[in-house]
Amino acid sequence: MDDTWAGLADQFADEAYASVKGRVRTYVLHQQLLEHLPPPPAPVLDVGGGAGHQSFPLAQAGYDVTLLDPSSAMLDKARHRLQRLSGEARRRVTLLEADGENAAEAVNGRRFATVLCHGVLGYQEQPEPLVDQLCRCAAPDGVVSIMAGNANAMAVRPALERRWDDALASFDARGEVGVLGVPTRADTVEELSALVRDRGVEPLRWYGVWLFVDWLDFSGAELDPGDSKEVAAAAAVELEAGRRDPYRRLSRVFHLVGRKVPS
């Protein structure tokens, strides 16, 4: 199978996550997750986990992590980053090369206390097959965590880039070419909540993830990832904005957390 991410692995794993936006995203999602995760060493499945930016911190915190990704290039990045962890944390990580739409088969029917899928759904033509797998892989009372593009904020990026015709058309759009140059699709909180509920997962809470750092980046403002004080301050603001209306509704991506209802 062709590795469609092979040419993007460096840009995604080394550049995007090293930016202020990337660091804020990792921090905010991690803090939001901690509000819902069972205690370690509960097993975590990270579907489309890429280079492990979201799940490796969980391994360091004591969780048993299985990272599943279809891209051998991204898994190579994960193996490289894995060497930065302690030996104990490395032993808690398993890497699997498989498509998310075949996740249940790839893990041999195993069920997990937490299933993550962050920034993956937008690359699927339709959300249902992947959402079905995420919910199927969750154990009874297990947590399902999905980060997806916000269809209700599609006009923000082109407007900040002064692409006014594109912005006008984006009010009713569901897709765009993302910052990596790859076509992406967006969802709404309400639609995604209905999808997981139909598959036995009750939505618990949803959050915004990016708001101010995203706007500043698209407006051309200089954000220095080496300024740890500014990064920490921005992350604190984004974490609070992601909990509140109307701010969270204007985030370019949202984070939905649900719990698998025991049958």
PDB file of N, CA and C in Angstrom, residues 107-159:
ATOM      1  N   VAL A 107      -5.785  -5.060  16.255  1.00  0.00           N
ATOM      2  CA  VAL A 107      -5.483  -5.309  17.674  1.00  0.00           C
ATOM      3  C   VAL A 107      -6.074  -6.629  18.146  1.00  0.00           C
ATOM      4  N   ASN A 108      -6.525  -7.452  17.176  1.00  0.00           N
ATOM      5  CA  ASN A 108      -7.049  -8.795  17.477  1.00  0.00           C
ATOM      6  C   ASN A 108      -8.234  -8.770  18.438  1.00  0.00           C
ATOM      7  N   GLY A 109      -9.074  -7.748  18.260  1.00  0.00           N
ATOM      8  CA  GLY A 109     -10.288  -7.680  19.063  1.00  0.00           C
ATOM      9  C   GLY A 109     -10.093  -7.186  20.485  1.00  0.00           C
ATOM     10  N   ARG A 110      -8.902  -6.771  20.823  1.00  0.00           N
ATOM     11  CA  ARG A 110      -8.654  -6.265  22.175  1.00  0.00           C
ATOM     12  C   ARG A 110      -9.451  -4.995  22.426  1.00  0.00           C
ATOM     13  N   ARG A 111      -9.891  -4.807  23.655  1.00  0.00           N
ATOM     14  CA  ARG A 111     -10.626  -3.608  24.026  1.00  0.00           C
ATOM     15  C   ARG A 111      -9.767  -2.772  24.971  1.00  0.00           C
ATOM     16  N   PHE A 112      -9.870  -1.447  24.840  1.00  0.00           N
ATOM     17  CA  PHE A 112      -8.981  -0.530  25.551  1.00  0.00           C
ATOM     18  C   PHE A 112      -9.759   0.390  26.477  1.00  0.00           C
ATOM     19  N   ALA A 113      -9.126   0.765  27.580  1.00  0.00           N
ATOM     20  CA  ALA A 113      -9.750   1.689  28.524  1.00  0.00           C
ATOM     21  C   ALA A 113      -9.876   3.088  27.938  1.00  0.00           C
ATOM     22  N   THR A 114      -9.004   3.422  26.973  1.00  0.00           N
ATOM     23  CA  THR A 114      -9.053   4.722  26.296  1.00  0.00           C
ATOM     24  C   THR A 114      -8.672   4.536  24.838  1.00  0.00           C
ATOM     25  N   VAL A 115      -9.444   5.150  23.948  1.00  0.00           N
ATOM     26  CA  VAL A 115      -9.142   5.135  22.513  1.00  0.00           C
ATOM     27  C   VAL A 115      -9.021   6.581  22.057  1.00  0.00           C
ATOM     28  N   LEU A 116      -7.854   6.934  21.516  1.00  0.00           N
ATOM     29  CA  LEU A 116      -7.604   8.279  21.013  1.00  0.00           C
ATOM     30  C   LEU A 116      -7.648   8.275  19.486  1.00  0.00           C
ATOM     31  N   CYS A 117      -8.138   9.369  18.926  1.00  0.00           N
ATOM     32  CA  CYS A 117      -8.064   9.585  17.478  1.00  0.00           C
ATOM     33  C   CYS A 117      -8.054  11.100  17.266  1.00  0.00           C
ATOM     34  N   HIS A 118      -6.860  11.649  17.145  1.00  0.00           N
ATOM     35  CA  HIS A 118      -6.704  13.106  17.120  1.00  0.00           C
ATOM     36  C   HIS A 118      -6.160  13.569  15.775  1.00  0.00           C
ATOM     37  N   GLY A 119      -6.942  14.384  15.079  1.00  0.00           N
ATOM     38  CA  GLY A 119      -6.489  14.951  13.821  1.00  0.00           C
ATOM     39  C   GLY A 119      -6.460  13.968  12.676  1.00  0.00           C
ATOM     40  N   VAL A 120      -7.279  12.944  12.724  1.00  0.00           N
ATOM     41  CA  VAL A 120      -7.298  11.904  11.696  1.00  0.00           C
ATOM     42  C   VAL A 120      -8.603  11.914  10.903  1.00  0.00           C
ATOM     43  N   LEU A 121      -9.704  12.177  11.579  1.00  0.00           N
ATOM     44  CA  LEU A 121     -11.024  12.046  10.967  1.00  0.00           C
ATOM     45  C   LEU A 121     -11.171  12.926   9.723  1.00  0.00           C
ATOM     46  N   GLY A 122     -10.517  14.075   9.718  1.00  0.00           N
ATOM     47  CA  GLY A 122     -10.636  15.000   8.596  1.00  0.00           C
ATOM     48  C   GLY A 122     -10.012  14.509   7.316  1.00  0.00           C
ATOM     49  N   TYR A 123      -9.184  13.455   7.389  1.00  0.00           N
ATOM     50  CA  TYR A 123      -8.564  12.903   6.192  1.00  0.00           C
ATOM     51  C   TYR A 123      -9.365  11.734   5.619  1.00  0.00           C
ATOM     52  N   GLN A 124     -10.511  11.420   6.243  1.00  0.00           N
ATOM     53  CA  GLN A 124     -11.390  10.362   5.752  1.00  0.00           C
ATOM     54  C   GLN A 124     -12.509  10.976   4.914  1.00  0.00           C
ATOM     55  N   GLU A 125     -12.871  10.310   3.826  1.00  0.00           N
ATOM     56  CA  GLU A 125     -13.957  10.821   2.985  1.00  0.00           C
ATOM     57  C   GLU A 125     -15.260  10.885   3.762  1.00  0.00           C
ATOM     58  N   GLN A 126     -15.508   9.877   4.588  1.00  0.00           N
ATOM     59  CA  GLN A 126     -16.686   9.841   5.441  1.00  0.00           C
ATOM     60  C   GLN A 126     -16.244   9.436   6.844  1.00  0.00           C
ATOM     61  N   PRO A 127     -16.859   9.993   7.876  1.00  0.00           N
ATOM     62  CA  PRO A 127     -16.398   9.694   9.237  1.00  0.00           C
ATOM     63  C   PRO A 127     -16.847   8.347   9.781  1.00  0.00           C
ATOM     64  N   GLU A 128     -17.951   7.807   9.267  1.00  0.00           N
ATOM     65  CA  GLU A 128     -18.592   6.656   9.899  1.00  0.00           C
ATOM     66  C   GLU A 128     -17.693   5.419  10.041  1.00  0.00           C
ATOM     67  N   PRO A 129     -16.968   4.985   9.001  1.00  0.00           N
ATOM     68  CA  PRO A 129     -16.164   3.759   9.167  1.00  0.00           C
ATOM     69  C   PRO A 129     -15.123   3.866  10.273  1.00  0.00           C
ATOM     70  N   LEU A 130     -14.441   4.998  10.364  1.00  0.00           N
ATOM     71  CA  LEU A 130     -13.425   5.154  11.400  1.00  0.00           C
ATOM     72  C   LEU A 130     -14.058   5.287  12.776  1.00  0.00           C
ATOM     73  N   VAL A 131     -15.122   6.069  12.891  1.00  0.00           N
ATOM     74  CA  VAL A 131     -15.804   6.219  14.180  1.00  0.00           C
ATOM     75  C   VAL A 131     -16.304   4.863  14.676  1.00  0.00           C
ATOM     76  N   ASP A 132     -16.795   4.040  13.759  1.00  0.00           N
ATOM     77  CA  ASP A 132     -17.260   2.703  14.125  1.00  0.00           C
ATOM     78  C   ASP A 132     -16.140   1.898  14.777  1.00  0.00           C
ATOM     79  N   GLN A 133     -14.937   1.972  14.214  1.00  0.00           N
ATOM     80  CA  GLN A 133     -13.798   1.237  14.748  1.00  0.00           C
ATOM     81  C   GLN A 133     -13.364   1.770  16.110  1.00  0.00           C
ATOM     82  N   LEU A 134     -13.364   3.086  16.257  1.00  0.00           N
ATOM     83  CA  LEU A 134     -12.974   3.682  17.539  1.00  0.00           C
ATOM     84  C   LEU A 134     -13.890   3.212  18.657  1.00  0.00           C
ATOM     85  N   CYS A 135     -15.171   3.239  18.396  1.00  0.00           N
ATOM     86  CA  CYS A 135     -16.141   2.839  19.417  1.00  0.00           C
ATOM     87  C   CYS A 135     -16.079   1.340  19.677  1.00  0.00           C
ATOM     88  N   ARG A 136     -15.800   0.570  18.647  1.00  0.00           N
ATOM     89  CA  ARG A 136     -15.702  -0.875  18.794  1.00  0.00           C
ATOM     90  C   ARG A 136     -14.493  -1.268  19.641  1.00  0.00           C
ATOM     91  N   CYS A 137     -13.414  -0.505  19.547  1.00  0.00           N
ATOM     92  CA  CYS A 137     -12.188  -0.832  20.287  1.00  0.00           C
ATOM     93  C   CYS A 137     -12.233  -0.394  21.746  1.00  0.00           C
ATOM     94  N   ALA A 138     -13.236   0.372  22.129  1.00  0.00           N
ATOM     95  CA  ALA A 138     -13.332   0.844  23.513  1.00  0.00           C
ATOM     96  C   ALA A 138     -13.973  -0.216  24.399  1.00  0.00           C
ATOM     97  N   ALA A 139     -13.381  -0.446  25.554  1.00  0.00           N
ATOM     98  CA  ALA A 139     -13.944  -1.373  26.536  1.00  0.00           C
ATOM     99  C   ALA A 139     -15.172  -0.752  27.190  1.00  0.00           C
ATOM    100  N   PRO A 140     -16.024  -1.559  27.815  1.00  0.00           N
ATOM    101  CA  PRO A 140     -17.139  -0.990  28.588  1.00  0.00           C
ATOM    102  C   PRO A 140     -16.627   0.023  29.603  1.00  0.00           C
ATOM    103  N   ASP A 141     -17.255   1.183  29.638  1.00  0.00           N
ATOM    104  CA  ASP A 141     -16.844   2.319  30.468  1.00  0.00           C
ATOM    105  C   ASP A 141     -15.565   2.976  29.962  1.00  0.00           C
ATOM    106  N   GLY A 142     -15.070   2.534  28.804  1.00  0.00           N
ATOM    107  CA  GLY A 142     -13.861   3.122  28.254  1.00  0.00           C
ATOM    108  C   GLY A 142     -14.099   4.499  27.665  1.00  0.00           C
ATOM    109  N   VAL A 143     -13.028   5.290  27.596  1.00  0.00           N
ATOM    110  CA  VAL A 143     -13.071   6.656  27.080  1.00  0.00           C
ATOM    111  C   VAL A 143     -12.733   6.654  25.592  1.00  0.00           C
ATOM    112  N   VAL A 144     -13.501   7.408  24.820  1.00  0.00           N
ATOM    113  CA  VAL A 144     -13.209   7.643  23.404  1.00  0.00           C
ATOM    114  C   VAL A 144     -12.946   9.135  23.235  1.00  0.00           C
ATOM    115  N   SER A 145     -11.785   9.475  22.694  1.00  0.00           N
ATOM    116  CA  SER A 145     -11.351  10.866  22.553  1.00  0.00           C
ATOM    117  C   SER A 145     -11.058  11.155  21.092  1.00  0.00           C
ATOM    118  N   ILE A 146     -11.804  12.101  20.506  1.00  0.00           N
ATOM    119  CA  ILE A 146     -11.663  12.424  19.084  1.00  0.00           C
ATOM    120  C   ILE A 146     -11.432  13.920  18.927  1.00  0.00           C
ATOM    121  N   MET A 147     -10.390  14.287  18.189  1.00  0.00           N
ATOM    122  CA  MET A 147     -10.178  15.677  17.807  1.00  0.00           C
ATOM    123  C   MET A 147     -10.442  15.796  16.322  1.00  0.00           C
ATOM    124  N   ALA A 148     -11.286  16.755  15.939  1.00  0.00           N
ATOM    125  CA  ALA A 148     -11.697  16.898  14.543  1.00  0.00           C
ATOM    126  C   ALA A 148     -11.789  18.364  14.159  1.00  0.00           C
ATOM    127  N   GLY A 149     -11.764  18.624  12.867  1.00  0.00           N
ATOM    128  CA  GLY A 149     -11.936  19.983  12.371  1.00  0.00           C
ATOM    129  C   GLY A 149     -13.335  20.496  12.626  1.00  0.00           C
ATOM    130  N   ASN A 150     -13.442  21.767  12.934  1.00  0.00           N
ATOM    131  CA  ASN A 150     -14.712  22.391  13.285  1.00  0.00           C
ATOM    132  C   ASN A 150     -15.361  23.009  12.044  1.00  0.00           C
ATOM    133  N   ALA A 151     -16.419  22.374  11.562  1.00  0.00           N
ATOM    134  CA  ALA A 151     -17.089  22.856  10.350  1.00  0.00           C
ATOM    135  C   ALA A 151     -17.736  24.219  10.545  1.00  0.00           C
ATOM    136  N   ASN A 152     -17.959  24.624  11.784  1.00  0.00           N
ATOM    137  CA  ASN A 152     -18.598  25.917  12.049  1.00  0.00           C
ATOM    138  C   ASN A 152     -17.616  27.077  12.099  1.00  0.00           C
ATOM    139  N   ALA A 153     -16.333  26.789  11.841  1.00  0.00           N
ATOM    140  CA  ALA A 153     -15.336  27.869  11.857  1.00  0.00           C
ATOM    141  C   ALA A 153     -14.508  27.882  10.567  1.00  0.00           C
ATOM    142  N   MET A 154     -15.081  27.374   9.485  1.00  0.00           N
ATOM    143  CA  MET A 154     -14.322  27.202   8.249  1.00  0.00           C
ATOM    144  C   MET A 154     -13.924  28.527   7.591  1.00  0.00           C
ATOM    145  N   ALA A 155     -14.650  29.590   7.884  1.00  0.00           N
ATOM    146  CA  ALA A 155     -14.353  30.861   7.216  1.00  0.00           C
ATOM    147  C   ALA A 155     -13.220  31.636   7.883  1.00  0.00           C
ATOM    148  N   VAL A 156     -12.786  31.218   9.064  1.00  0.00           N
ATOM    149  CA  VAL A 156     -11.801  31.993   9.810  1.00  0.00           C
ATOM    150  C   VAL A 156     -10.465  32.056   9.090  1.00  0.00           C
ATOM    151  N   ARG A 157      -9.931  30.902   8.712  1.00  0.00           N
ATOM    152  CA  ARG A 157      -8.598  30.880   8.092  1.00  0.00           C
ATOM    153  C   ARG A 157      -8.534  31.716   6.811  1.00  0.00           C
ATOM    154  N   PRO A 158      -9.417  31.478   5.824  1.00  0.00           N
ATOM    155  CA  PRO A 158      -9.300  32.297   4.608  1.00  0.00           C
ATOM    156  C   PRO A 158      -9.518  33.780   4.859  1.00  0.00           C
ATOM    157  N   ALA A 159     -10.364  34.119   5.828  1.00  0.00           N
ATOM    158  CA  ALA A 159     -10.582  35.537   6.123  1.00  0.00           C
ATOM    159  C   ALA A 159      -9.321  36.166   6.690  1.00  0.00           C
TER     160      ALA A 159
END
